[in-house]
Coordinates of N, CA, C and O in Angstrom, one line a residue:
X867 N 14.6 -56.9 40.2 CA 14.4 -56.4 38.9 C 15.7 -55.7 38.5 O 16.2 -54.8 39.1
X868 N 16.1 -56.0 37.3 CA 17.3 -55.5 36.7 C 17.0 -54.4 35.7 O 16.1 -54.6 34.9
X869 N 17.7 -53.3 35.7 CA 17.5 -52.3 34.7 C 17.9 -52.7 33.3 O 18.7 -53.6 33.2
X870 N 17.3 -52.1 32.3 CA 17.6 -52.5 30.9 C 19.1 -52.3 30.6 O 19.7 -53.1 29.9
X871 N 19.6 -51.2 31.0 CA 21.0 -50.9 30.8 C 21.7 -50.8 32.1 O 21.5 -49.8 32.9
X872 N 22.5 -51.7 32.4 CA 23.3 -51.6 33.7 C 24.3 -50.4 33.6 O 24.9 -50.2 32.5
X873 N 24.4 -49.7 34.6 CA 25.4 -48.6 34.7 C 26.8 -49.1 34.6 O 27.1 -50.2 35.1
X874 N 27.6 -48.4 33.9 CA 29.0 -48.7 33.8 C 29.6 -48.4 35.2 O 29.3 -47.4 35.8
X875 N 30.6 -49.2 35.6 CA 31.2 -48.8 36.8 C 31.9 -47.5 36.8 O 32.6 -47.2 35.8
X876 N 31.8 -46.7 37.8 CA 32.4 -45.4 37.9 C 33.9 -45.6 38.2 O 34.2 -46.2 39.2
X877 N 34.7 -45.0 37.4 CA 36.1 -45.2 37.6 C 36.7 -43.9 38.2 O 36.5 -42.8 37.6
X878 N 37.2 -43.9 39.3 CA 37.8 -42.7 40.0 C 39.1 -43.2 40.6 O 39.1 -44.0 41.6
X879 N 40.2 -42.7 40.1 CA 41.5 -43.0 40.7 C 42.4 -41.8 40.5 O 42.1 -41.0 39.6
X880 N 43.4 -41.7 41.2 CA 44.4 -40.6 41.0 C 44.9 -40.5 39.5 O 45.1 -39.5 39.0
X881 N 45.1 -41.7 38.9 CA 45.5 -41.8 37.6 C 44.6 -41.1 36.6 O 45.0 -40.5 35.6
X882 N 43.3 -41.4 36.8 CA 42.2 -40.8 36.0 C 42.2 -39.3 36.2 O 42.0 -38.5 35.2
X883 N 42.3 -38.8 37.4 CA 42.3 -37.4 37.6 C 43.5 -36.7 36.9 O 43.4 -35.6 36.4
X884 N 44.7 -37.4 37.0 CA 45.9 -36.9 36.4 C 45.7 -36.8 34.8 O 46.0 -35.8 34.2
X885 N 45.1 -37.8 34.3 CA 44.8 -37.9 32.8 C 43.8 -36.7 32.4 O 44.1 -36.1 31.4
X886 N 42.8 -36.5 33.2 CA 41.9 -35.4 32.9 C 42.5 -34.1 33.0 O 42.3 -33.2 32.2
X887 N 43.4 -33.9 34.0 CA 44.1 -32.7 34.2 C 45.1 -32.5 33.0 O 45.2 -31.3 32.5
X888 N 45.7 -33.5 32.5 CA 46.6 -33.4 31.4 C 45.9 -33.0 30.1 O 46.3 -32.2 29.3
X889 N 44.7 -33.6 29.9 CA 43.9 -33.2 28.8 C 43.4 -31.8 28.8 O 43.5 -31.1 27.8
X890 N 43.1 -31.3 30.0 CA 42.6 -29.9 30.2 C 43.8 -29.0 29.9 O 43.6 -28.0 29.2
X891 N 45.0 -29.3 30.4 CA 46.2 -28.5 30.2 C 46.5 -28.5 28.7 O 46.9 -27.4 28.1
X892 N 46.4 -29.6 28.1 CA 46.7 -29.7 26.6 C 45.7 -28.9 25.8 O 46.1 -28.1 24.9
X893 N 44.4 -28.9 26.1 CA 43.4 -28.0 25.4 C 43.7 -26.6 25.7 O 43.6 -25.8 24.7
X894 N 44.1 -26.2 26.9 CA 44.4 -24.8 27.2 C 45.6 -24.4 26.4 O 45.7 -23.3 25.8
X895 N 46.6 -25.2 26.3 CA 47.9 -24.9 25.6 C 47.6 -24.8 24.1 O 48.1 -23.9 23.5
X896 N 46.8 -25.7 23.6 CA 46.5 -25.6 22.1 C 45.7 -24.3 21.8 O 46.0 -23.6 20.8
X897 N 44.8 -23.9 22.7 CA 44.1 -22.6 22.5 C 45.0 -21.4 22.6 O 44.9 -20.5 21.8
X898 N 45.9 -21.5 23.5 CA 46.9 -20.4 23.6 C 47.8 -20.3 22.4 O 48.1 -19.2 21.9
X899 N 48.2 -21.5 21.9 CA 49.1 -21.5 20.7 C 48.3 -20.9 19.5 O 48.9 -20.1 18.7
X900 N 47.0 -21.3 19.4 CA 46.3 -20.7 18.2 C 46.1 -19.2 18.3 O 46.3 -18.5 17.4
X901 N 45.9 -18.7 19.6 CA 45.8 -17.3 19.7 C 47.1 -16.6 19.5 O 47.1 -15.5 18.9
X902 N 48.2 -17.1 19.9 CA 49.5 -16.5 19.6 C 49.8 -16.5 18.2 O 50.4 -15.6 17.7
X903 N 49.5 -17.6 17.4 CA 49.7 -17.7 16.0 C 48.9 -16.6 15.3 O 49.4 -15.9 14.4
X904 N 47.7 -16.4 15.7 CA 46.8 -15.4 15.1 C 47.4 -14.0 15.4 O 47.4 -13.1 14.5
X905 N 47.9 -13.8 16.6 CA 48.4 -12.5 17.0 C 49.7 -12.2 16.2 O 50.0 -11.1 15.8
X906 N 50.5 -13.2 16.0 CA 51.7 -13.0 15.2 C 51.4 -12.6 13.8 O 52.1 -11.8 13.2
X907 N 50.4 -13.2 13.2 CA 50.0 -12.9 11.9 C 49.5 -11.4 11.8 O 49.8 -10.7 10.8
X908 N 48.7 -11.0 12.8 CA 48.3 -9.6 12.8 C 49.4 -8.7 13.0 O 49.4 -7.6 12.4
X909 N 50.4 -9.0 13.8 CA 51.6 -8.2 14.0 C 52.4 -8.1 12.7 O 52.9 -7.0 12.3
X910 N 52.5 -9.2 11.9 CA 53.2 -9.1 10.6 C 52.5 -8.2 9.6 O 53.1 -7.4 8.9
X911 N 51.2 -8.3 9.6 CA 50.4 -7.4 8.7 C 50.6 -5.9 9.1 O 50.7 -5.1 8.3
X912 N 50.6 -5.7 10.4 CA 50.7 -4.3 10.9 C 52.1 -3.8 10.6 O 52.3 -2.6 10.2
X913 N 53.1 -4.7 10.7 CA 54.5 -4.3 10.3 C 54.6 -3.9 8.8 O 55.3 -2.9 8.5
X914 N 54.0 -4.7 8.0 CA 54.0 -4.4 6.5 C 53.3 -3.0 6.3 O 53.8 -2.2 5.5
X915 N 52.2 -2.8 6.9 CA 51.5 -1.5 6.8 C 52.4 -0.3 7.3 O 52.4 0.7 6.6
X916 N 53.1 -0.5 8.4 CA 54.0 0.5 8.9 C 55.1 0.8 7.9 O 55.4 2.0 7.7
X917 N 55.7 -0.2 7.3 CA 56.8 0.0 6.4 C 56.3 0.7 5.1 O 56.9 1.6 4.5
X918 N 55.1 0.4 4.7 CA 54.5 1.1 3.5 C 54.3 2.5 3.8 O 54.5 3.4 3.0
X919 N 53.8 2.8 5.0 CA 53.6 4.2 5.4 C 55.0 4.9 5.5 O 55.1 6.1 5.0
X920 N 56.0 4.3 6.0 CA 57.3 5.0 6.1 C 57.8 5.2 4.7 O 58.3 6.3 4.4
X921 N 57.7 4.3 3.8 CA 58.2 4.5 2.4 C 57.4 5.5 1.7 O 57.9 6.3 0.9
X922 N 56.1 5.6 2.0 CA 55.3 6.6 1.4 C 55.7 8.0 1.8 O 55.8 9.0 1.0
X923 N 55.9 8.2 3.1 CA 56.4 9.5 3.7 C 57.7 9.9 3.1 O 57.9 11.0 2.7
X924 N 58.6 8.9 3.0 CA 60.0 9.2 2.4 C 59.8 9.6 1.0 O 60.5 10.6 0.5
X925 N 59.0 9.0 0.2 CA 58.7 9.3 -1.2 C 58.2 10.7 -1.3 O 58.6 11.5 -2.2
X926 N 57.3 11.1 -0.5 CA 56.7 12.4 -0.5 C 57.8 13.5 -0.2 O 57.9 14.5 -0.9
X927 N 58.6 13.2 0.8 CA 59.6 14.2 1.1 C 60.6 14.3 0.0 O 61.1 15.4 -0.3
X928 N 61.0 13.2 -0.6 CA 62.0 13.3 -1.7 C 61.4 14.0 -2.9 O 62.1 14.8 -3.5
X929 N 60.2 13.7 -3.2 CA 59.6 14.5 -4.4 C 59.5 15.9 -4.1 O 59.7 16.8 -5.0
X930 N 59.2 16.3 -2.9 CA 59.1 17.8 -2.6 C 60.5 18.4 -2.6 O 60.7 19.6 -2.9
X931 N 61.5 17.6 -2.2 CA 62.9 18.1 -2.2 C 63.4 18.2 -3.6 O 64.2 19.1 -4.0
X932 N 63.1 17.3 -4.5 CA 63.6 17.3 -5.9 C 62.8 18.2 -6.8 O 63.3 18.5 -7.9
X933 N 61.6 18.5 -6.4 CA 60.7 19.3 -7.3 C 61.4 20.7 -7.6 O 61.4 21.1 -8.8
X934 N 61.9 21.4 -6.7 CA 62.5 22.7 -7.0 C 63.7 22.5 -7.9 O 64.0 23.4 -8.8
X935 N 64.5 21.4 -7.7 CA 65.6 21.2 -8.6 C 65.2 20.9 -10.0 O 65.9 21.4 -11.0
X936 N 64.1 20.2 -10.2 CA 63.6 19.9 -11.6 C 63.1 21.1 -12.2 O 63.1 21.3 -13.5
X937 N 62.5 22.1 -11.4 CA 61.9 23.3 -12.0 C 63.0 24.2 -12.5 O 62.8 25.0 -13.5
X938 N 64.2 24.2 -12.0 CA 65.3 25.0 -12.5 C 65.9 24.5 -13.8 O 66.6 25.3 -14.5
X939 N 65.7 23.2 -14.1 CA 66.3 22.7 -15.3 C 65.5 23.0 -16.4 O 65.0 23.3 -17.2

């Protein structure tokens, strides 16, 4: 008696194992690349915020330094 669907022959060879390993490494590398890209974007946004903070502090210091000079005029 023959089954309705014959099983496909199981292929197992060092070449197939190497191919599977290469696919796995490729998926891991792609995932790592996506995470690094996302991290770089977050670092750029943080850098922009840091510079805005620095400019804000400098602006406050300058206004406090110039305020007495403007009061005397």
